[in-house]
């Protein structure tokens, strides 16, 4: 990476979230650092999933995705979804979750969450953006949100490069 690029990107510290997908009887979830509201009216949100992830493969056939914010004290939950691959691990075993709209998985202990219907998929290189129309919102866990700097020690379940 070029020095100017490093200086710019190194200053970013986005909120991390767990994105969940369900399709064809399969459920998946991953830790995501590329996510943002992308429209005010109507409300739209975009999440970017790595093409290397099991979650991306499930999300390609999904109608809805769940997006969950975590608090800083939920590092272990972030590590579960970011440090293991759904190719050989059921990340949902032992977790409190319920089905949401469109069968999306809603994590019971999230700081805040929404389930959104997938409106568009946009190829962005090694990630694909999913533009979501929020259908249902929830949450309630208090505390500061987990950020990229809080999760920097999590070794990705799939290679980043």
Tab-separated table of C-alpha atoms in Angstrom:
chain	number	residue	atom	x	y	z
A	1	UNK	CA	0.000	0.000	0.000
A	2	UNK	CA	1.272	3.479	-0.812
A	3	UNK	CA	2.187	5.756	2.099
A	4	UNK	CA	-0.657	8.244	1.459
A	5	UNK	CA	-3.124	5.370	1.215
A	6	UNK	CA	-1.814	3.938	4.511
A	7	UNK	CA	-2.163	7.341	6.188
A	8	UNK	CA	-5.765	7.706	5.046
A	9	UNK	CA	-6.984	4.154	5.684
A	10	UNK	CA	-5.023	3.857	8.931
A	11	UNK	CA	-7.051	6.687	10.443
A	12	UNK	CA	-10.377	4.965	9.885
A	13	UNK	CA	-11.888	3.086	12.819
A	14	UNK	CA	-15.356	1.947	11.725
A	15	UNK	CA	-17.927	0.155	13.851
A	16	UNK	CA	-17.810	-3.595	13.368
A	17	UNK	CA	-20.957	-5.632	12.861
A	18	UNK	CA	-21.987	-9.233	12.448
A	19	UNK	CA	-23.932	-9.946	9.256
A	20	UNK	CA	-26.073	-13.085	9.122
A	21	UNK	CA	-27.635	-14.825	6.131
A	22	UNK	CA	-29.953	-17.797	5.645
A	23	UNK	CA	-30.761	-19.583	2.382
A	24	UNK	CA	-31.377	-23.134	1.224
A	25	UNK	CA	-31.546	-24.458	4.774
A	26	UNK	CA	-28.092	-23.065	5.541
A	27	UNK	CA	-27.234	-20.237	7.930
A	28	UNK	CA	-24.053	-18.195	8.026
A	29	UNK	CA	-22.563	-15.139	9.680
A	30	UNK	CA	-19.377	-13.091	9.598
A	31	UNK	CA	-17.724	-10.074	11.191
A	32	UNK	CA	-17.835	-7.073	8.854
A	33	UNK	CA	-15.962	-3.779	8.925
A	34	UNK	CA	-17.327	-2.396	5.653
A	35	UNK	CA	-20.892	-1.221	6.375
A	36	UNK	CA	-22.717	2.092	6.280
A	37	UNK	CA	-26.027	3.828	5.919
A	38	UNK	CA	-26.153	4.855	2.268
A	39	UNK	CA	-29.491	6.730	2.006
A	40	UNK	CA	-31.581	8.869	4.360
A	41	UNK	CA	-34.953	8.742	2.569
A	42	UNK	CA	-35.670	5.994	2.062
A	43	UNK	CA	-33.376	4.517	4.689
A	44	UNK	CA	-30.866	2.203	3.044
A	45	UNK	CA	-27.813	0.447	4.413
A	46	UNK	CA	-24.963	-1.305	2.596
A	47	UNK	CA	-22.804	-4.155	3.873
A	48	UNK	CA	-19.816	-5.542	1.991
A	49	UNK	CA	-19.083	-9.261	2.176
A	50	UNK	CA	-15.814	-10.880	1.133
A	51	UNK	CA	-16.165	-13.275	-1.798
A	52	UNK	CA	-13.923	-15.683	0.152
A	53	UNK	CA	-16.472	-16.031	2.986
A	54	UNK	CA	-19.017	-18.773	3.497
A	55	UNK	CA	-21.466	-16.011	4.471
A	56	UNK	CA	-21.123	-14.442	1.017
A	57	UNK	CA	-21.959	-17.758	-0.656
A	58	UNK	CA	-25.100	-18.126	1.473
A	59	UNK	CA	-26.025	-14.433	1.036
A	60	UNK	CA	-26.001	-14.779	-2.767
A	61	UNK	CA	-29.217	-16.837	-2.463
A	62	UNK	CA	-30.714	-15.017	0.558
A	63	UNK	CA	-33.597	-12.542	0.412
A	64	UNK	CA	-32.724	-10.771	3.685
A	65	UNK	CA	-29.628	-10.172	5.812
A	66	UNK	CA	-29.338	-9.484	9.529
A	67	UNK	CA	-26.953	-6.705	10.617
A	68	UNK	CA	-25.906	-6.640	14.285
A	69	UNK	CA	-23.885	-4.072	16.219
A	70	UNK	CA	-21.770	-5.392	19.098
A	71	UNK	CA	-20.432	-3.655	22.183
A	72	UNK	CA	-16.732	-3.603	23.065
A	73	UNK	CA	-17.245	-6.190	25.797
A	74	UNK	CA	-18.514	-8.671	23.158
A	75	UNK	CA	-15.054	-9.344	21.749
A	76	UNK	CA	-15.532	-13.126	22.127
A	77	UNK	CA	-18.684	-12.975	19.979
A	78	UNK	CA	-16.842	-10.901	17.376
A	79	UNK	CA	-14.026	-13.456	17.407
A	80	UNK	CA	-16.507	-16.299	16.899
A	81	UNK	CA	-17.869	-14.649	13.740
A	82	UNK	CA	-14.566	-13.214	12.491
A	83	UNK	CA	-11.981	-15.794	13.474
A	84	UNK	CA	-13.658	-19.000	12.299
A	85	UNK	CA	-15.058	-20.022	8.938
A	86	UNK	CA	-18.563	-21.318	8.440
A	87	UNK	CA	-17.097	-23.792	5.964
A	88	UNK	CA	-16.314	-26.084	8.898
A	89	UNK	CA	-17.873	-24.438	11.997
A	90	UNK	CA	-21.481	-23.789	13.030
A	91	UNK	CA	-20.995	-20.349	14.554
A	92	UNK	CA	-24.542	-20.345	15.962
A	93	UNK	CA	-24.170	-23.385	18.246
A	94	UNK	CA	-24.966	-22.354	21.812
A	95	UNK	CA	-25.986	-18.798	20.889
A	96	UNK	CA	-29.298	-17.106	21.638
A	97	UNK	CA	-30.865	-16.316	18.258
A	98	UNK	CA	-34.294	-16.142	16.663
A	99	UNK	CA	-35.565	-16.132	13.084
A	100	UNK	CA	-36.405	-12.675	11.755
A	101	UNK	CA	-38.069	-11.438	8.579
A	102	UNK	CA	-37.290	-13.582	5.558
A	103	UNK	CA	-35.813	-16.233	7.860
A	104	UNK	CA	-32.788	-14.039	8.673
A	105	UNK	CA	-30.955	-14.916	11.889
A	106	UNK	CA	-31.269	-12.301	14.667
A	107	UNK	CA	-28.680	-12.549	17.452
A	108	UNK	CA	-30.343	-12.130	20.842
A	109	UNK	CA	-27.492	-10.308	22.574
A	110	UNK	CA	-26.702	-7.623	19.978
A	111	UNK	CA	-26.453	-3.967	21.017
A	112	UNK	CA	-28.732	-3.144	18.092
A	113	UNK	CA	-29.811	-4.946	14.937
A	114	UNK	CA	-31.914	-4.760	11.845
A	115	UNK	CA	-33.006	-7.183	9.165
A	116	UNK	CA	-33.025	-5.799	5.659
A	117	UNK	CA	-34.352	-7.062	2.366
A	118	UNK	CA	-31.660	-7.231	-0.316
A	119	UNK	CA	-32.341	-4.618	-3.001
A	120	UNK	CA	-29.078	-4.702	-4.969
A	121	UNK	CA	-25.770	-6.510	-5.121
A	122	UNK	CA	-22.743	-4.531	-6.316
A	123	UNK	CA	-19.396	-6.096	-7.216
A	124	UNK	CA	-16.625	-4.033	-5.656
A	125	UNK	CA	-13.583	-6.253	-6.311
A	126	UNK	CA	-12.869	-8.816	-3.591
A	127	UNK	CA	-16.100	-7.801	-1.785
A	128	UNK	CA	-19.714	-7.559	-2.917
A	129	UNK	CA	-21.956	-4.817	-1.558
A	130	UNK	CA	-25.491	-5.716	-0.503
A	131	UNK	CA	-27.822	-2.706	-0.405
A	132	UNK	CA	-30.510	-3.374	2.178
A	133	UNK	CA	-34.010	-2.037	2.786
A	134	UNK	CA	-34.482	-2.267	6.587
A	135	UNK	CA	-37.640	-4.210	7.485
A	136	UNK	CA	-37.373	-4.629	11.264
A	137	UNK	CA	-35.173	-3.071	13.971
A	138	UNK	CA	-34.284	-4.088	17.523
A	139	UNK	CA	-31.662	-4.175	20.230
A	140	UNK	CA	-31.035	-2.855	23.656
A	141	UNK	CA	-27.561	-3.777	24.939
A	142	UNK	CA	-25.891	-0.642	26.319
A	143	UNK	CA	-22.242	0.290	25.995
A	144	UNK	CA	-19.726	1.657	23.502
A	145	UNK	CA	-19.702	-0.098	20.138
A	146	UNK	CA	-16.992	-2.507	19.017
A	147	UNK	CA	-14.714	-0.801	16.493
A	148	UNK	CA	-12.040	-2.003	14.101
A	149	UNK	CA	-9.286	-1.096	16.591
A	150	UNK	CA	-11.010	-3.293	19.220
A	151	UNK	CA	-11.078	-6.255	16.836
A	152	UNK	CA	-7.626	-5.820	15.267
A	153	UNK	CA	-6.296	-8.874	17.134
A	154	UNK	CA	-8.841	-11.242	15.549
A	155	UNK	CA	-7.193	-13.440	12.938
A	156	UNK	CA	-9.569	-13.787	9.983
A	157	UNK	CA	-11.129	-17.206	9.365
A	158	UNK	CA	-10.386	-16.743	5.651
A	159	UNK	CA	-7.289	-15.075	4.184
A	160	UNK	CA	-7.637	-11.328	3.667
A	161	UNK	CA	-5.494	-11.240	0.495
